[in-house]
Short mmCIF file of C-alpha atoms and ligand atoms in Angstrom, two decimals:
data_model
loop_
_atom_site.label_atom_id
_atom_site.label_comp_id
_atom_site.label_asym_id
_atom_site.label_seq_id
_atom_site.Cartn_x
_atom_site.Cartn_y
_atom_site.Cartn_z
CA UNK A 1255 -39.48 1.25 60.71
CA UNK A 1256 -42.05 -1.28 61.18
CA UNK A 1257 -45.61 0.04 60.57
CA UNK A 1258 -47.60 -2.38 62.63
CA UNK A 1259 -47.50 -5.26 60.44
CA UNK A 1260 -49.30 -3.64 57.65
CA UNK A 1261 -48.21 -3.49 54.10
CA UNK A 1262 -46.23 -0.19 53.05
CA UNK A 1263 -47.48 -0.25 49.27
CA UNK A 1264 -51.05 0.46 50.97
CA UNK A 1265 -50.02 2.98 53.80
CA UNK A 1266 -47.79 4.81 51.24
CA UNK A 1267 -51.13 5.20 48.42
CA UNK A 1268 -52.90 6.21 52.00
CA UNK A 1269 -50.28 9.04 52.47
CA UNK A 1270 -50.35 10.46 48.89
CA UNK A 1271 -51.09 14.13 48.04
CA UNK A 1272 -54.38 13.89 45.90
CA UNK A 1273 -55.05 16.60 43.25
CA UNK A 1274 -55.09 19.03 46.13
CA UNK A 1275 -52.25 18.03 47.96
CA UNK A 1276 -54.77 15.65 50.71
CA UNK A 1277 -54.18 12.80 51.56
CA UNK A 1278 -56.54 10.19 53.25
CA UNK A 1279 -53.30 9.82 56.34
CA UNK A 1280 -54.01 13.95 56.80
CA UNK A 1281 -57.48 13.90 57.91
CA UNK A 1282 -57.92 10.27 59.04
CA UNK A 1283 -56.44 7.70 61.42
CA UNK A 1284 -52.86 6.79 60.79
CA UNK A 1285 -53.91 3.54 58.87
CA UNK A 1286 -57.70 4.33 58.29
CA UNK A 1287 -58.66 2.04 61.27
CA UNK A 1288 -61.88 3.89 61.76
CA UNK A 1289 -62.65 3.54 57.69
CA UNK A 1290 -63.17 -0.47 57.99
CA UNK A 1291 -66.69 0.31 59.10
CA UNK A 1292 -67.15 1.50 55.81
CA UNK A 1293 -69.14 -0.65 52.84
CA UNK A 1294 -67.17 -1.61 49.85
CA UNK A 1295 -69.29 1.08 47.92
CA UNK A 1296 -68.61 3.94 50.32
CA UNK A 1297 -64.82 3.52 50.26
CA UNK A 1298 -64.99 3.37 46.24
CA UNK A 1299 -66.84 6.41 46.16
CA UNK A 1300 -64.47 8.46 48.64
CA UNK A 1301 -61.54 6.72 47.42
CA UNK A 1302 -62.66 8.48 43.77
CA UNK A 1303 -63.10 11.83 45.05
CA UNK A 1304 -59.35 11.95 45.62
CA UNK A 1305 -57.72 9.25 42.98
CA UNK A 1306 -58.85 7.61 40.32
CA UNK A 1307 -60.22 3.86 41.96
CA UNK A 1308 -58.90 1.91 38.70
CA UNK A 1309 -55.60 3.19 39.15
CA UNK A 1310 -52.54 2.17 41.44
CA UNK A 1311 -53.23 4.28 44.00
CA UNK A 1312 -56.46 4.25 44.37
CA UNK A 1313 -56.96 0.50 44.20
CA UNK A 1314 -53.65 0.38 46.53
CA UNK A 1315 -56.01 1.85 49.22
CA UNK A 1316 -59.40 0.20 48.46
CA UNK A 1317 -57.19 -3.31 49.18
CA UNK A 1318 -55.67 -1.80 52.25
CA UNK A 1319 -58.59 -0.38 53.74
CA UNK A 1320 -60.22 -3.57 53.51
CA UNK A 1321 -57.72 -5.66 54.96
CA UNK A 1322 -59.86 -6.06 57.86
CA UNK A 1323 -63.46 -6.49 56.92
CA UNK A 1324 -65.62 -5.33 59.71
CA UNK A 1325 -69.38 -4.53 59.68
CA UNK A 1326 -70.93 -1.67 57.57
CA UNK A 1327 -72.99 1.02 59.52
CA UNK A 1328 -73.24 4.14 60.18
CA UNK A 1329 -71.25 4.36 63.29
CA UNK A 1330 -71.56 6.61 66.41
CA UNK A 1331 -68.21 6.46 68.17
CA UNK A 1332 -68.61 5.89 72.12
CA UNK A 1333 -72.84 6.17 72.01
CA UNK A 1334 -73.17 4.27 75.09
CA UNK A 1335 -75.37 1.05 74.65
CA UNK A 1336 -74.55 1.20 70.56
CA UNK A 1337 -77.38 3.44 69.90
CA UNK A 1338 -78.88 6.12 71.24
CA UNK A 1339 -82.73 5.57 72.93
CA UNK A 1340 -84.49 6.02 70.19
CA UNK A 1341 -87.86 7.87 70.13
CA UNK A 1342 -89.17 11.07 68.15
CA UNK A 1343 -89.01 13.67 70.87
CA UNK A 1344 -86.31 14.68 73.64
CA UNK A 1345 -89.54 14.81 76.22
CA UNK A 1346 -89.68 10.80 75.40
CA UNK A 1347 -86.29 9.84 75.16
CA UNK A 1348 -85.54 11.97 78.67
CA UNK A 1349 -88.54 9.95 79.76
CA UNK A 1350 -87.08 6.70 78.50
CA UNK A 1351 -83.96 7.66 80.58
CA UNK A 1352 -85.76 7.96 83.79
CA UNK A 1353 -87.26 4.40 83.22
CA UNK A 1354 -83.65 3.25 82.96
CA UNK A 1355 -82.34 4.54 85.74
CA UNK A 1356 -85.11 3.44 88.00
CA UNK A 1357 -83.93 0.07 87.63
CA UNK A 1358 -79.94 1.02 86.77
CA UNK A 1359 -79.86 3.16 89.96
CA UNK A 1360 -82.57 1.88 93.00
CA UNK A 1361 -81.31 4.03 95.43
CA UNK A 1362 -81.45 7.11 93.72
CA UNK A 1363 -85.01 6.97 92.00
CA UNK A 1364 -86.44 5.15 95.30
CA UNK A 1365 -87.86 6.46 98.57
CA UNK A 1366 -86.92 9.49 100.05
CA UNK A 1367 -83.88 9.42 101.70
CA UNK A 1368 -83.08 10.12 105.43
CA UNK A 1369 -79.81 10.04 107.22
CA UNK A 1370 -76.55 10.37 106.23
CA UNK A 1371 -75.06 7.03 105.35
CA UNK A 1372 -78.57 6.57 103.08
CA UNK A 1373 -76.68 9.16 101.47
CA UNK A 1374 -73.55 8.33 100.68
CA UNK A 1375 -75.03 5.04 99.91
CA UNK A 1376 -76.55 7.27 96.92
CA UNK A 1377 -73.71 8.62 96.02
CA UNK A 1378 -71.78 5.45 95.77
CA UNK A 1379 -74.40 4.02 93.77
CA UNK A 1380 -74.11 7.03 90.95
CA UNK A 1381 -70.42 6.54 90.94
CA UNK A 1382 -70.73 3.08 90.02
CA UNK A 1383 -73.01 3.01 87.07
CA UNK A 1384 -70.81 3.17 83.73
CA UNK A 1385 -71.22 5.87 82.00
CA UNK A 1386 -70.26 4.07 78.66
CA UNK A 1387 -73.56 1.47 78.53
CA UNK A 1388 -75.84 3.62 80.51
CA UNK A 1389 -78.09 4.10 77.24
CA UNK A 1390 -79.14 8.02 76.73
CA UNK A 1391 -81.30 10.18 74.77
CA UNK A 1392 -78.80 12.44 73.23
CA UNK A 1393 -77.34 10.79 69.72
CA UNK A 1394 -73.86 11.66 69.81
CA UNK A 1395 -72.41 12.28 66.20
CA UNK A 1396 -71.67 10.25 63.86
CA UNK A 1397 -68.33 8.96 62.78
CA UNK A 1398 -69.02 10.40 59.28
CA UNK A 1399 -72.39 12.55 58.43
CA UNK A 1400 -71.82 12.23 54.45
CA UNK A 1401 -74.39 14.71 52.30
CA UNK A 1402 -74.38 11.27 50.20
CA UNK A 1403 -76.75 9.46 52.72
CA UNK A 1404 -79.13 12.67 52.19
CA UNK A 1405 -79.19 16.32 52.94
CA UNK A 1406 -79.69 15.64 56.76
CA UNK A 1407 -76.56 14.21 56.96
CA UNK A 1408 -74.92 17.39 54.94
CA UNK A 1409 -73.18 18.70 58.34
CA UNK A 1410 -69.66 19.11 60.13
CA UNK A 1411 -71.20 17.39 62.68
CA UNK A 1412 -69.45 14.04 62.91
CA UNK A 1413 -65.47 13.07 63.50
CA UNK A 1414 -63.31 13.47 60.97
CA UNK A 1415 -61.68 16.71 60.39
CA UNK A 1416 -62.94 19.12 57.15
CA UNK A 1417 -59.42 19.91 56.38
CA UNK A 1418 -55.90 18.49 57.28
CA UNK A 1419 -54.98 18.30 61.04
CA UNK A 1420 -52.72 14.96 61.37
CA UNK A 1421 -48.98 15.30 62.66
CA UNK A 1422 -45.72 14.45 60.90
CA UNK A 1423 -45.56 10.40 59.42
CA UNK A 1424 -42.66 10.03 61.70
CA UNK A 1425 -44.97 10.61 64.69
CA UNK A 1426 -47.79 8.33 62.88
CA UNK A 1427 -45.32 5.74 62.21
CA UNK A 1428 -43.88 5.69 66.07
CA UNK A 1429 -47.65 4.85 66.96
CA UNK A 1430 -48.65 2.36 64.09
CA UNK A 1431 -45.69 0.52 65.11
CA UNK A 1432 -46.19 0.38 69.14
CA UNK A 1433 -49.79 1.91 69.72
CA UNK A 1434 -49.88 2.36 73.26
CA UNK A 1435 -50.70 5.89 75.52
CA UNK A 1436 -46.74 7.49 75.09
CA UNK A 1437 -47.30 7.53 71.06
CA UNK A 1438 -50.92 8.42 71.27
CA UNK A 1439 -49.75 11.23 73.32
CA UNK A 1440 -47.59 12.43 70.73
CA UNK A 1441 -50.13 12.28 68.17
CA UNK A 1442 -52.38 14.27 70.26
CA UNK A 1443 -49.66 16.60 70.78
CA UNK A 1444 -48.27 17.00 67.86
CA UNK A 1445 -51.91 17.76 66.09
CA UNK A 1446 -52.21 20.79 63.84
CA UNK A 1447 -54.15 23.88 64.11
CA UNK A 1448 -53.76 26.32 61.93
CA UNK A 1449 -55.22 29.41 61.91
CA UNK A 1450 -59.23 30.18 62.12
CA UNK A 1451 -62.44 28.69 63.16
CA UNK A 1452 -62.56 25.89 60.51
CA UNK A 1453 -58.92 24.68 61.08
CA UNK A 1454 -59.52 24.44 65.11
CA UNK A 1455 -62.64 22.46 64.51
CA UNK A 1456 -60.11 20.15 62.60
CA UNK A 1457 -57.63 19.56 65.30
CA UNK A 1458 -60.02 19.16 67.83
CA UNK A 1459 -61.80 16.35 65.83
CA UNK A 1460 -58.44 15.22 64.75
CA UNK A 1461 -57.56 14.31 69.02
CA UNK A 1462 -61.17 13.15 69.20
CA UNK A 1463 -60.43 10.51 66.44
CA UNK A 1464 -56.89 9.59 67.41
CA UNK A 1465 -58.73 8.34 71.19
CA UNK A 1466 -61.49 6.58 69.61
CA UNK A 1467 -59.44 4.89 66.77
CA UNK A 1468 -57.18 3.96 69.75
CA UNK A 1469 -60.63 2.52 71.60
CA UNK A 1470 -60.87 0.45 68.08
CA UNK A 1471 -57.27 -0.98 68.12
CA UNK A 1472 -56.63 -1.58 71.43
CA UNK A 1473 -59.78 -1.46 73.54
CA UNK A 1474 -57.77 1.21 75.72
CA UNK A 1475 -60.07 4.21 76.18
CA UNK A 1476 -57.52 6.78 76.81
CA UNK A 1477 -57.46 10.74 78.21
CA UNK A 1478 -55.43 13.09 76.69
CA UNK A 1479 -52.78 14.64 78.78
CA UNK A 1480 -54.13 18.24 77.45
CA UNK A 1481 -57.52 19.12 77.93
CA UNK A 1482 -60.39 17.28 76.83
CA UNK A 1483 -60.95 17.57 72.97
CA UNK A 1484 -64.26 16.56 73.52
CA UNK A 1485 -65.56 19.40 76.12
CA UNK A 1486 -63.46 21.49 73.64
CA UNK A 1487 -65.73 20.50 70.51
CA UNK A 1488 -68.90 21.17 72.57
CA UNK A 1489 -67.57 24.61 73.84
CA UNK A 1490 -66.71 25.57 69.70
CA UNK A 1491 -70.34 24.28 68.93
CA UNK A 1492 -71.73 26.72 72.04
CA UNK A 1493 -69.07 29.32 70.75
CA UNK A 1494 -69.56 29.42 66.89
CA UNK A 1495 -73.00 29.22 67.17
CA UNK A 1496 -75.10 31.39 65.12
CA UNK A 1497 -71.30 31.62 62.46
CA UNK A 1498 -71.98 30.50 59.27
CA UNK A 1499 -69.25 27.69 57.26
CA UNK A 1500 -68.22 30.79 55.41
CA UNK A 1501 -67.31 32.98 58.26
CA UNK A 1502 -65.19 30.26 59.98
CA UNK A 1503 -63.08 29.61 57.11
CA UNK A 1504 -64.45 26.58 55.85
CA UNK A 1505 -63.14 25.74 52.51
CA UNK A 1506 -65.82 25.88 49.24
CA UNK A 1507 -66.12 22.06 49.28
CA UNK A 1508 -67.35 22.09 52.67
CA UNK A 1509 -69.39 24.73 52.45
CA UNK A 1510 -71.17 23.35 49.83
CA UNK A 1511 -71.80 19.57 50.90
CA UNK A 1512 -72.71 20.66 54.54
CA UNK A 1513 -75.72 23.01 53.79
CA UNK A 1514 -77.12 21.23 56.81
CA UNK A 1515 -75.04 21.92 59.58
CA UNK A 1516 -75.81 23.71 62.60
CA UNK A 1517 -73.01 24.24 65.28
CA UNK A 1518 -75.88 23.19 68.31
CA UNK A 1519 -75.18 19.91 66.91
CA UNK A 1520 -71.75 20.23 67.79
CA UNK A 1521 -72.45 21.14 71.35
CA UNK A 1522 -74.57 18.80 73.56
CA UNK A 1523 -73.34 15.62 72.35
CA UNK A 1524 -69.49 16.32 72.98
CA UNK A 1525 -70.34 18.13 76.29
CA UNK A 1526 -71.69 14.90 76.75
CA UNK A 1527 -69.21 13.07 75.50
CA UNK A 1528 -66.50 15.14 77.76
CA UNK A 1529 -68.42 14.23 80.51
CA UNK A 1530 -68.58 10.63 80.13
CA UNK A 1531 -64.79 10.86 79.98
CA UNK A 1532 -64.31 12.74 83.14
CA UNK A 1533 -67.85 12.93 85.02
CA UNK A 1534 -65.60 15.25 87.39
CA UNK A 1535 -65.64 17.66 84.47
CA UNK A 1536 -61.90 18.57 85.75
CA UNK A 1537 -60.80 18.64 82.33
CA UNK A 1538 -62.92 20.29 81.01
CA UNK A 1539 -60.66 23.50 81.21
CA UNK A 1540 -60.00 26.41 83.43
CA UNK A 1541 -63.01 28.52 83.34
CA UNK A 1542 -65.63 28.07 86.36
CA UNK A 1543 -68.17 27.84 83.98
CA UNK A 1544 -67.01 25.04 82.84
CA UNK A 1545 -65.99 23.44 86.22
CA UNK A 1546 -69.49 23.88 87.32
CA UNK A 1547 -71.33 22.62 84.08
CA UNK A 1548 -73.33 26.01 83.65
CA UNK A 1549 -73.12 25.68 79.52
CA UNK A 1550 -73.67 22.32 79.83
CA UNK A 1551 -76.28 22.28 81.69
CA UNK A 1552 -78.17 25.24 79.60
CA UNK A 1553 -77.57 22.88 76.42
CA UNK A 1554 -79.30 19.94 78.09
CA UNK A 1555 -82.24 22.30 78.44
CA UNK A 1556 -81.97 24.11 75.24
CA UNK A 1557 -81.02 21.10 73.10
CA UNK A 1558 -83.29 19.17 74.87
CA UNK A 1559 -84.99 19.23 77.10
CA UNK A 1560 -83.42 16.57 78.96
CA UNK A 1561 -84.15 17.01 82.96
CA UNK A 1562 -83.56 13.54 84.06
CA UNK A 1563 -80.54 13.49 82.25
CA UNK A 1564 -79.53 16.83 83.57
CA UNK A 1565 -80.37 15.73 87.36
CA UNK A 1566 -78.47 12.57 86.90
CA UNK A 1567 -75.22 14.28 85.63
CA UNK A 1568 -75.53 17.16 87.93
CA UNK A 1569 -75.47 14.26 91.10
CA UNK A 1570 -72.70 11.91 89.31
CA UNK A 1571 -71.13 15.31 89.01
CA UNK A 1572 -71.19 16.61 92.68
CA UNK A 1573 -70.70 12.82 94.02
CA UNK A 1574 -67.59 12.50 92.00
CA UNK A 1575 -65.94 15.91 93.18
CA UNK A 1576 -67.25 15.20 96.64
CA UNK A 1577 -66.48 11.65 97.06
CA UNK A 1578 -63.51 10.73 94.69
CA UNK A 1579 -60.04 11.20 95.47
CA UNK A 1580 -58.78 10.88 91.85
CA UNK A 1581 -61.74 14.07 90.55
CA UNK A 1582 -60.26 16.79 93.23
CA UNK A 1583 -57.47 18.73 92.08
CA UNK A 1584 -57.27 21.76 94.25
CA UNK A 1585 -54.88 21.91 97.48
CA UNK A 1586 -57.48 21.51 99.80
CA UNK A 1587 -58.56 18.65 101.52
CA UNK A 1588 -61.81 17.50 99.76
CA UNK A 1589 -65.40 18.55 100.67
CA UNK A 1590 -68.66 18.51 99.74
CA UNK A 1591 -69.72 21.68 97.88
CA UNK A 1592 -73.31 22.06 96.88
CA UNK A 1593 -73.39 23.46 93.07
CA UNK A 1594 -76.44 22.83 90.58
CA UNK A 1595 -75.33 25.49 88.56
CA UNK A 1596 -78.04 26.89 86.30
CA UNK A 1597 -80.53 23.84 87.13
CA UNK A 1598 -80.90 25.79 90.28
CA UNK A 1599 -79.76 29.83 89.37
CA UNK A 1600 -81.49 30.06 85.93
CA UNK A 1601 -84.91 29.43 88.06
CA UNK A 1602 -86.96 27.98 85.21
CA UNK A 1603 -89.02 25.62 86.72
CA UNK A 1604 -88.52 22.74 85.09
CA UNK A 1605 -91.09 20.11 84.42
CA UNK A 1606 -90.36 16.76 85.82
CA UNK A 1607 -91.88 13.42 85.81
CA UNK A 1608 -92.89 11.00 88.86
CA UNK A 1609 -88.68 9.94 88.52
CA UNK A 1610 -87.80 12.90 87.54
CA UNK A 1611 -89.05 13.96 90.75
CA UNK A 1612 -87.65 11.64 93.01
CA UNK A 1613 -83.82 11.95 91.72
CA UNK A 1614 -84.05 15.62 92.23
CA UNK A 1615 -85.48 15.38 95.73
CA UNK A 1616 -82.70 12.39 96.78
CA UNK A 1617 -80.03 14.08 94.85
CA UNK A 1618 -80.61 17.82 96.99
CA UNK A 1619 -80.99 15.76 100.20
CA UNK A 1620 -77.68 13.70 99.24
CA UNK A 1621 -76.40 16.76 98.74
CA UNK A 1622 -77.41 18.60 102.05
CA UNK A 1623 -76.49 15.44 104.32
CA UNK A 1624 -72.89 14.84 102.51
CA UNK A 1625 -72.29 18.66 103.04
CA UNK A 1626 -73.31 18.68 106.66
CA UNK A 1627 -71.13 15.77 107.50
CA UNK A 1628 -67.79 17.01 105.51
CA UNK A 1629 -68.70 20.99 107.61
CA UNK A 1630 -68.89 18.71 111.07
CA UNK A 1631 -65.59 16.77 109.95
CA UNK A 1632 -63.54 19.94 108.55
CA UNK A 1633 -65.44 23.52 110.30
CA UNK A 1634 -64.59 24.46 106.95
CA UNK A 1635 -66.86 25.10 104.04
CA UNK A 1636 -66.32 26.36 100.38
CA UNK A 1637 -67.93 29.38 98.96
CA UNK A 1638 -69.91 29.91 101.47
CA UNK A 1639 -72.24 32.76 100.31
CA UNK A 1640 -72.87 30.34 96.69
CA UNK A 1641 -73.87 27.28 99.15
CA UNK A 1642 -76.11 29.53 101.02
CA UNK A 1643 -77.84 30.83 97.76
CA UNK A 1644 -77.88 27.21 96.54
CA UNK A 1645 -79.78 25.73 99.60
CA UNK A 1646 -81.87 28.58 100.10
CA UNK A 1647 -83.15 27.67 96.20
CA UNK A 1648 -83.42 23.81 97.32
CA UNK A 1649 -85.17 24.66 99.75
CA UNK A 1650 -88.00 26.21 97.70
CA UNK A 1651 -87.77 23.18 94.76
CA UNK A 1652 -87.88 20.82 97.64
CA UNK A 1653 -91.26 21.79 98.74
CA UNK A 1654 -92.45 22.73 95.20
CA UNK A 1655 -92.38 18.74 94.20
CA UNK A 1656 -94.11 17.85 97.60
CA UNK A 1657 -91.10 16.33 99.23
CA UNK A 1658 -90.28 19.82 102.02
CA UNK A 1659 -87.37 19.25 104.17
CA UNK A 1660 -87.15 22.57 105.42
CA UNK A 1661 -85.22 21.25 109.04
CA UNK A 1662 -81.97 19.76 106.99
CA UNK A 1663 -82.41 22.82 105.03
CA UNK A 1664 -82.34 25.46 107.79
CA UNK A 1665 -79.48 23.28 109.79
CA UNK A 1666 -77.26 23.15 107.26
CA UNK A 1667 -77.53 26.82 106.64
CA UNK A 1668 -76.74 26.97 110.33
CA UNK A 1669 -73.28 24.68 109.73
CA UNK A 1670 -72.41 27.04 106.80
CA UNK A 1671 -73.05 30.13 108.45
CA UNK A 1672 -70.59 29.25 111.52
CA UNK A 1673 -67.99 27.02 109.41
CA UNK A 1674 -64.65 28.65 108.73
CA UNK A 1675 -65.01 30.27 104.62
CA UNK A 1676 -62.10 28.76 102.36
CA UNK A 1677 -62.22 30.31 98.88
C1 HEC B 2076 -59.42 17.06 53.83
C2 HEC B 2076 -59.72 15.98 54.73
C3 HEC B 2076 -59.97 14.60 54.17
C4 HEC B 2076 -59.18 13.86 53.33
C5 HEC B 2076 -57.85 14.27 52.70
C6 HEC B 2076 -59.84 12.58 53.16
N1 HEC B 2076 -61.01 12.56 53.85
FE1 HEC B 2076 -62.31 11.01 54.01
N2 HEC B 2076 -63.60 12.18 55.03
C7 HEC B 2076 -63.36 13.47 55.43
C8 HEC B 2076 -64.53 13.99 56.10
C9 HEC B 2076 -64.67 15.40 56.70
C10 HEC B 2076 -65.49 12.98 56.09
C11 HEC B 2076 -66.91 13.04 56.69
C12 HEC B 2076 -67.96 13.12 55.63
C13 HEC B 2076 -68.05 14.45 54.96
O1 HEC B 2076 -67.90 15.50 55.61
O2 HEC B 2076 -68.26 14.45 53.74
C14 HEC B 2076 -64.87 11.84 55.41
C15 HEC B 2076 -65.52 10.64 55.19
C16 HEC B 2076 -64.93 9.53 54.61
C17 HEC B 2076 -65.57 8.26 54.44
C18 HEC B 2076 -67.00 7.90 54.88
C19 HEC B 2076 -68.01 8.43 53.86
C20 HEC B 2076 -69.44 8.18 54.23
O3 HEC B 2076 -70.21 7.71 53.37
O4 HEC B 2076 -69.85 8.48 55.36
C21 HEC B 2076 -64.67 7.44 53.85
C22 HEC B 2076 -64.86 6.00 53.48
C23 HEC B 2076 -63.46 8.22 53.61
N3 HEC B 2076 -63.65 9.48 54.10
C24 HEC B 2076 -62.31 7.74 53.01
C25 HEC B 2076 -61.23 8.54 52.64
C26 HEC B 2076 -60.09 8.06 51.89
C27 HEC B 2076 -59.87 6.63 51.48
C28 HEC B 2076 -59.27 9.12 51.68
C29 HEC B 2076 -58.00 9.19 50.85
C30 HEC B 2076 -58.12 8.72 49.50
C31 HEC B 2076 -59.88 10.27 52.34
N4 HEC B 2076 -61.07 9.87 52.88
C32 HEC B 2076 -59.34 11.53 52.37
C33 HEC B 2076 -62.19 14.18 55.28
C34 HEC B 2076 -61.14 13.78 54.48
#
């Protein structure tokens, strides 16, 4: 079978058992795309950890690893922008955000809003910014967190599986020959997970890596047809937190090299990262939790704290699920339901700056004027009795930050009270 034009002396050294019966093809991309990043030094030194660099094999994959030079760096797969906004403290960076946004998204940082088509104009505006250059204060991981760049970087927090995850060669070499969603599928698919907290981490960051070395070859970025590897990694990091390497099975190797990890790492930048992928979060899996960003929106405040981030996701979020045919998946017809999650149930006042201020006032009042209009259009309403708790908690936050609106408030308490309940 063809194997995408690349020679088979190299891809066969790539796929060779190494003292431990690893080879490079069983943790990383089919043909090492992601590797070409790499320096010349870095792939000698991981080439020797497995086989000797002077010999056939190893030198067999040093030349076909670097059939491609590309740039060296240390790499952060999807951080939108290239880099993450880059000062000491979350309080700056979620500062930084705000700035950006004020000039990204007009509508939503500006005046006050006041009718109904003002907000849908909002919402429309969230819905268009992209997601993928929109810079942010959360670093996502890196491709590779080495303990060789310093003991910082000794974590599981990065891409590539700890231990072997890939699928069959016959599945790899369907996809090296025609790369396209059907075969990338099947990789996905056909990814291993054996048994234990270590090996799930591994096929989880294997279906992470097979989408973003697809990104790399074919500037496709792809969904899985399961669900979302990425909210999956966050939701092990929330999980596992607080288990040590040894408890989840990790093997001694591991252990020892990544004295540095912490599993919080693992959680708000793929929660992110699932997000950013389906700002719907309807892949995200079956749990309401999840549906309704509670953990995620905890781990902005714990990990963070982030609240302009949080306010912005929360309003892409409900505009998405509101607004967009393609993020509603239930059998009803679509509507507007109001749901801040934890931003709003946890009550922990949070402290916001002169933005911060303005997107949560415009995205509540968005919110109450998009819901008002869909209970007129329907005399329907979801959850009613969460809605009602939800507004009633606006209503306070509204007035707290100077910006009181307690007439849309009390009217569309009226529409929800007399709407017919669904759900
Ligand atoms: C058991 C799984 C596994 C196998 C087999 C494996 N790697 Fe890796 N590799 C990793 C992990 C995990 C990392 C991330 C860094 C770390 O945890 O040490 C990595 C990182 C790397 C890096 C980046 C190092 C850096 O400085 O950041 C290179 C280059 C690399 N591997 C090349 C290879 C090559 C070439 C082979 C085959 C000869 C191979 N790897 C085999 C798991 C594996």
């Amino acid at each position: 079978m063809s194997r995408g034009g690349f020679d088979a002396p190299g891809l066969d050294a790539f796929r060779r058992p190494d003292g431990n019966g690893q080879a490079c093809a069983n943790c990383h991309s089919p043909d090492g795309i992601e590797l070409q990043s790499f320096s010349d030094a870095t792939l000698r030194r991981r080439i020797g950890r497995h086989f000797p660099i002077d010999r056939n094999e190893g030198a067999a994959i040093y030349s076909y690893l670097r059939r491609q030079p590309r740039p060296a760096g240390l790499v952060r797969p999807f951080q939108p922008a290239g880099s993450p906004i880059w000062y000491a403290t979350a309080e700056a960076r979620d500062r930084a955000f705000g700035q950006i946004l004020a000039r990204r998204a007009p509508k939503l940082t500006g005046p006050i809003i006041e009718s109904a088509a003002e907000a849908e104009a909002v919402a429309e505006e969230v819905k268009q910014i992209d997601l993928f250059s929109l810079p942010i204060g959360i670093p996502l991981n890196r491709l590779s967190n080495d303990v060789f760049h310093g003991a910082k970087q000794g974590t599981v927090a990065d891409w590539i599986p700890d231990t072997p995850a890939a699928p069959t060669f016959g599945l790899q070499d369907a996809y090296l020959a025609t790369p396209n969603r059907a075969t990338l599928g099947a990789l996905i698919s056909g990814t291993l997970f054996g048994v234990g907290g270590a090996q799930k981490l591994a096929g989880l960051k294997y279906r992470a890596l097979a989408i973003y070395q697809h990104w790399l070859r074919t500037g496709e970025r792809v969904m899985p047809p399961v669900e979302s590897p990425f909210w999956q990694i966050g939701e092990f990091g929330r999980l596992e937190r607080g288990h040590s390497l040894n408890e989840l099975g990790f093997p001694p190797r591991v252990r020892a090299e990544s004295k540095a990890t912490d599993m919080a790492d693992l959680r708000l930048p793929w929660y992110w990262l699932g997000w950013m992928f389906d700002p719907g979060l309807q892949r995200s899996g079956d749990l309401p939790e999840t549906r309704r960003a509670d953990y995620f929106v905890r781990s902005l405040r714990e990990d963070g704290p982030y609240p302009n981030h949080t306010l912005f996701m929360l309003t892409r979020k409900l505009a998405e699920q509101g607004t967009n045919p393609e993020a509603w998946n239930s059998d009803y017809v679509q509507m507007y339901e109001i749901q801040y999650s934890f931003w709003l149930l946890d009550q922990v006042t949070p402290k916001l700056d002169p933005v911060g201020k303005r997107i949560e006032a415009n995205s509540f009042l968005m919110s109450l004027y998009l819901l008002s209009r869909d209970i007129r259009r329907t005399g329907a309403v979801l959850l009613p009795e969460s809605q009602r708790t939800q507004v009633k908690l606006m209503q306070a936050e509204l007035k707290r930050i100077g910006n009181p609106n307690d007439d849309l408030c009390q009217s569309t308490l009226e529409l929800i009270k007399t709407a017919r309940p669904i759900r």
